[in-house]
Amino acid sequence: MEKIIIGWDVSSTTTAYSVLKIAKDAIYYIDSGYIKPIKNGTIFERLNYTKKEINKILTKYKPDEIAIEEIIQFMSGSSGAKTIIMLTSFNRMVGLTCYEYLNSNPSMYSVMSVRHGLKLDKKLPKKEDMPDVVSKHLNINFPFEYGKKGSINIVSYDKADAIAVSLFHAYNIQNKLGSKK
């Protein structure tokens, strides 16, 4: 039984995705990337642009399963109501677009569930640890993106989070999460 899984890490500035394939008992990395929603225009224009880009990715990879990182319900001292409302709008639009594609609910996972499920030892990984964590799980060289001065581009960490979400979902449907904690 082969399945294609797309995982999403959603924000209003970068929406990253990951494509994995489950074949027999193995999980294979296929691709990852990101969408940069437009910054100008009304909220509806921004959401519509992003929705069209999401649909292009869904049409290209034809996933059997979709997993999305759930919005953080409380962000102590780091974001105001305006930021959280914008994040929620984009997250739910991606969720609805995926729902329309699958004709069923996408799976939603909290950041903490994903990190606990994929941790390599007793230490809970942080965002900057996720490229290494997913690389070790999938036995791949992480597809970092670099800036003009050779430093790691921040979108690499968004891609790592998207890979983590799809990997967590793959382990979940394979009933392998107990052995990963």
mmCIF file of C-alpha atoms in Angstrom:
data_model
loop_
_atom_site.group_PDB
_atom_site.id
_atom_site.type_symbol
_atom_site.label_atom_id
_atom_site.label_comp_id
_atom_site.label_asym_id
_atom_site.label_seq_id
_atom_site.Cartn_x
_atom_site.Cartn_y
_atom_site.Cartn_z
ATOM 1 C CA MET A 1 0.000 0.000 0.000
ATOM 2 C CA GLU A 2 1.604 3.233 -1.155
ATOM 3 C CA LYS A 3 0.435 6.596 0.096
ATOM 4 C CA ILE A 4 1.503 10.137 -0.661
ATOM 5 C CA ILE A 5 1.413 12.508 2.317
ATOM 6 C CA ILE A 6 1.650 16.277 2.196
ATOM 7 C CA GLY A 7 2.459 18.125 5.404
ATOM 8 C CA TRP A 8 1.976 21.871 5.859
ATOM 9 C CA ASP A 9 3.547 24.449 8.169
ATOM 10 C CA VAL A 10 1.346 27.510 7.707
ATOM 11 C CA SER A 11 1.929 31.184 8.376
ATOM 12 C CA SER A 12 0.970 34.419 6.678
ATOM 13 C CA THR A 13 4.569 35.008 5.562
ATOM 14 C CA THR A 14 5.748 31.509 4.579
ATOM 15 C CA THR A 15 3.650 28.401 4.046
ATOM 16 C CA ALA A 16 5.941 25.407 3.738
ATOM 17 C CA TYR A 17 5.048 21.961 2.471
ATOM 18 C CA SER A 18 6.573 18.516 2.422
ATOM 19 C CA VAL A 19 5.787 15.480 0.306
ATOM 20 C CA LEU A 20 6.546 11.992 1.623
ATOM 21 C CA LYS A 21 5.696 8.568 0.261
ATOM 22 C CA ILE A 22 4.920 5.524 2.366
ATOM 23 C CA ALA A 23 5.702 2.299 0.522
ATOM 24 C CA LYS A 24 5.407 -0.957 2.467
ATOM 25 C CA ASP A 25 7.106 -0.142 5.767
ATOM 26 C CA ALA A 26 9.443 2.555 4.450
ATOM 27 C CA ILE A 27 8.974 6.325 4.330
ATOM 28 C CA TYR A 28 10.608 8.258 1.495
ATOM 29 C CA TYR A 29 11.251 11.980 1.177
ATOM 30 C CA ILE A 30 9.938 13.235 -2.190
ATOM 31 C CA ASP A 31 10.018 17.032 -2.049
ATOM 32 C CA SER A 32 9.596 20.138 0.068
ATOM 33 C CA GLY A 33 9.173 23.787 -0.669
ATOM 34 C CA TYR A 34 7.281 26.877 0.316
ATOM 35 C CA ILE A 35 4.844 29.517 -0.801
ATOM 36 C CA LYS A 36 5.388 33.172 -0.016
ATOM 37 C CA PRO A 37 1.890 34.697 0.251
ATOM 38 C CA ILE A 38 1.661 38.135 -1.299
ATOM 39 C CA LYS A 39 2.135 40.982 1.173
ATOM 40 C CA ASN A 40 -0.004 43.579 -0.556
ATOM 41 C CA GLY A 41 -3.710 43.622 -1.194
ATOM 42 C CA THR A 42 -6.724 42.858 0.937
ATOM 43 C CA ILE A 43 -6.824 39.822 3.183
ATOM 44 C CA PHE A 44 -9.089 38.161 0.629
ATOM 45 C CA GLU A 45 -6.624 38.787 -2.211
ATOM 46 C CA ARG A 46 -3.780 37.408 -0.085
ATOM 47 C CA LEU A 47 -5.769 34.319 0.915
ATOM 48 C CA ASN A 48 -6.977 33.753 -2.646
ATOM 49 C CA TYR A 49 -3.426 33.905 -4.031
ATOM 50 C CA THR A 50 -2.230 31.413 -1.426
ATOM 51 C CA LYS A 51 -5.195 29.112 -2.016
ATOM 52 C CA LYS A 52 -4.388 28.967 -5.743
ATOM 53 C CA GLU A 53 -0.762 28.075 -4.931
ATOM 54 C CA ILE A 54 -1.894 25.372 -2.467
ATOM 55 C CA ASN A 55 -4.146 23.885 -5.146
ATOM 56 C CA LYS A 56 -1.228 23.760 -7.620
ATOM 57 C CA ILE A 57 0.782 21.695 -5.144
ATOM 58 C CA LEU A 58 -2.159 19.396 -4.361
ATOM 59 C CA THR A 59 -2.778 18.858 -8.083
ATOM 60 C CA LYS A 60 0.903 18.168 -8.754
ATOM 61 C CA TYR A 61 1.428 15.588 -5.981
ATOM 62 C CA LYS A 62 -2.085 14.157 -5.586
ATOM 63 C CA PRO A 63 -1.788 13.294 -1.888
ATOM 64 C CA ASP A 64 -3.754 10.507 -0.245
ATOM 65 C CA GLU A 65 -3.268 12.065 3.188
ATOM 66 C CA ILE A 66 -2.731 15.654 4.347
ATOM 67 C CA ALA A 67 -1.431 16.849 7.711
ATOM 68 C CA ILE A 68 -1.268 20.429 8.941
ATOM 69 C CA GLU A 69 0.513 21.948 11.904
ATOM 70 C CA GLU A 70 -2.237 23.308 14.146
ATOM 71 C CA ILE A 71 -2.173 26.953 15.149
ATOM 72 C CA ILE A 72 -0.649 27.743 18.508
ATOM 73 C CA GLN A 73 -3.493 28.725 20.802
ATOM 74 C CA PHE A 74 -1.322 30.793 23.143
ATOM 75 C CA MET A 75 1.953 32.501 22.309
ATOM 76 C CA SER A 76 3.278 34.013 25.506
ATOM 77 C CA GLY A 77 4.626 37.490 24.874
ATOM 78 C CA SER A 78 5.508 36.838 21.236
ATOM 79 C CA SER A 79 2.495 37.823 19.163
ATOM 80 C CA GLY A 80 -0.416 40.177 19.386
ATOM 81 C CA ALA A 81 -4.025 39.554 18.492
ATOM 82 C CA LYS A 82 -3.569 40.926 14.959
ATOM 83 C CA THR A 83 -0.773 38.414 14.232
ATOM 84 C CA ILE A 84 -2.717 35.494 15.705
ATOM 85 C CA ILE A 85 -5.853 36.426 13.733
ATOM 86 C CA MET A 86 -3.824 36.576 10.497
ATOM 87 C CA LEU A 87 -2.133 33.242 11.269
ATOM 88 C CA THR A 88 -5.497 31.665 12.035
ATOM 89 C CA SER A 89 -6.978 32.967 8.781
ATOM 90 C CA PHE A 90 -4.192 31.424 6.704
ATOM 91 C CA ASN A 91 -4.149 28.175 8.673
ATOM 92 C CA ARG A 92 -7.879 27.631 8.293
ATOM 93 C CA MET A 93 -7.829 28.587 4.604
ATOM 94 C CA VAL A 94 -5.143 25.937 3.986
ATOM 95 C CA GLY A 95 -7.195 23.466 6.024
ATOM 96 C CA LEU A 96 -10.354 24.215 4.052
ATOM 97 C CA THR A 97 -8.511 23.982 0.723
ATOM 98 C CA CYS A 98 -7.138 20.581 1.753
ATOM 99 C CA TYR A 99 -10.589 19.523 2.958
ATOM 100 C CA GLU A 100 -12.046 20.423 -0.434
ATOM 101 C CA TYR A 101 -9.309 18.413 -2.175
ATOM 102 C CA LEU A 102 -9.670 15.296 0.013
ATOM 103 C CA ASN A 103 -13.392 15.632 0.654
ATOM 104 C CA SER A 104 -12.495 14.849 4.280
ATOM 105 C CA ASN A 105 -10.704 16.498 7.171
ATOM 106 C CA PRO A 106 -6.938 16.908 6.990
ATOM 107 C CA SER A 107 -5.130 15.721 10.110
ATOM 108 C CA MET A 108 -4.160 18.520 12.483
ATOM 109 C CA TYR A 109 -1.202 18.199 14.869
ATOM 110 C CA SER A 110 0.134 20.530 17.527
ATOM 111 C CA VAL A 111 3.767 21.614 17.429
ATOM 112 C CA MET A 112 4.382 19.908 20.772
ATOM 113 C CA SER A 113 2.875 16.588 19.639
ATOM 114 C CA VAL A 114 5.090 16.584 16.553
ATOM 115 C CA ARG A 115 8.253 17.461 18.471
ATOM 116 C CA HIS A 116 7.559 14.899 21.196
ATOM 117 C CA GLY A 117 6.789 12.252 18.589
ATOM 118 C CA LEU A 118 9.990 12.856 16.617
ATOM 119 C CA LYS A 119 12.492 13.597 19.392
ATOM 120 C CA LEU A 120 15.684 11.597 19.088
ATOM 121 C CA ASP A 121 16.483 11.462 22.793
ATOM 122 C CA LYS A 122 14.973 12.804 26.015
ATOM 123 C CA LYS A 123 15.552 16.424 24.959
ATOM 124 C CA LEU A 124 12.643 18.116 23.182
ATOM 125 C CA PRO A 125 13.891 19.560 19.868
ATOM 126 C CA LYS A 126 13.553 23.279 19.159
ATOM 127 C CA LYS A 127 12.670 24.797 15.789
ATOM 128 C CA GLU A 128 16.343 25.155 14.836
ATOM 129 C CA ASP A 129 16.913 21.448 15.629
ATOM 130 C CA MET A 130 14.237 20.187 13.245
ATOM 131 C CA PRO A 131 16.358 19.967 10.053
ATOM 132 C CA ASP A 132 18.713 17.584 11.865
ATOM 133 C CA VAL A 133 15.837 15.653 13.467
ATOM 134 C CA VAL A 134 13.968 14.998 10.211
ATOM 135 C CA SER A 135 17.227 14.233 8.383
ATOM 136 C CA LYS A 136 18.056 11.502 10.883
ATOM 137 C CA HIS A 137 14.557 10.021 10.767
ATOM 138 C CA LEU A 138 14.490 9.936 6.964
ATOM 139 C CA ASN A 139 18.203 9.299 6.414
ATOM 140 C CA ILE A 140 18.514 12.275 4.044
ATOM 141 C CA ASN A 141 20.716 15.304 3.643
ATOM 142 C CA PHE A 142 18.451 18.182 4.573
ATOM 143 C CA PRO A 143 17.583 20.443 1.601
ATOM 144 C CA PHE A 144 18.783 23.697 3.148
ATOM 145 C CA GLU A 145 18.318 26.938 1.285
ATOM 146 C CA TYR A 146 20.980 29.609 1.624
ATOM 147 C CA GLY A 147 20.897 33.389 1.484
ATOM 148 C CA LYS A 148 23.131 35.607 -0.615
ATOM 149 C CA LYS A 149 25.821 35.693 2.069
ATOM 150 C CA GLY A 150 25.855 31.916 2.514
ATOM 151 C CA SER A 151 23.817 31.822 5.723
ATOM 152 C CA ILE A 152 20.931 29.400 6.122
ATOM 153 C CA ASN A 153 17.691 30.971 4.888
ATOM 154 C CA ILE A 154 14.963 30.981 7.540
ATOM 155 C CA VAL A 155 12.559 29.206 5.136
ATOM 156 C CA SER A 156 14.687 26.083 5.688
ATOM 157 C CA TYR A 157 13.258 25.841 9.207
ATOM 158 C CA ASP A 158 9.706 26.205 7.903
ATOM 159 C CA LYS A 159 10.391 23.394 5.422
ATOM 160 C CA ALA A 160 11.779 21.285 8.285
ATOM 161 C CA ASP A 161 8.579 21.859 10.258
ATOM 162 C CA ALA A 162 6.481 20.805 7.250
ATOM 163 C CA ILE A 163 8.599 17.655 6.849
ATOM 164 C CA ALA A 164 8.173 16.980 10.576
ATOM 165 C CA VAL A 165 4.380 17.271 10.304
ATOM 166 C CA SER A 166 4.187 14.855 7.350
ATOM 167 C CA LEU A 167 6.638 12.453 9.029
ATOM 168 C CA PHE A 168 4.698 12.523 12.298
ATOM 169 C CA HIS A 169 1.542 11.758 10.332
ATOM 170 C CA ALA A 170 3.273 8.893 8.512
ATOM 171 C CA TYR A 171 4.361 7.388 11.837
ATOM 172 C CA ASN A 172 0.862 7.918 13.196
ATOM 173 C CA ILE A 173 -0.854 6.009 10.390
ATOM 174 C CA GLN A 174 1.788 3.275 10.638
ATOM 175 C CA ASN A 175 1.225 3.042 14.422
ATOM 176 C CA LYS A 176 4.919 3.727 15.044
ATOM 177 C CA LEU A 177 4.683 6.698 17.377
ATOM 178 C CA GLY A 178 5.067 4.654 20.550
ATOM 179 C CA SER A 179 8.540 3.574 19.443
ATOM 180 C CA LYS A 180 9.546 7.155 18.532
ATOM 181 C CA LYS A 181 8.892 8.794 21.921
#
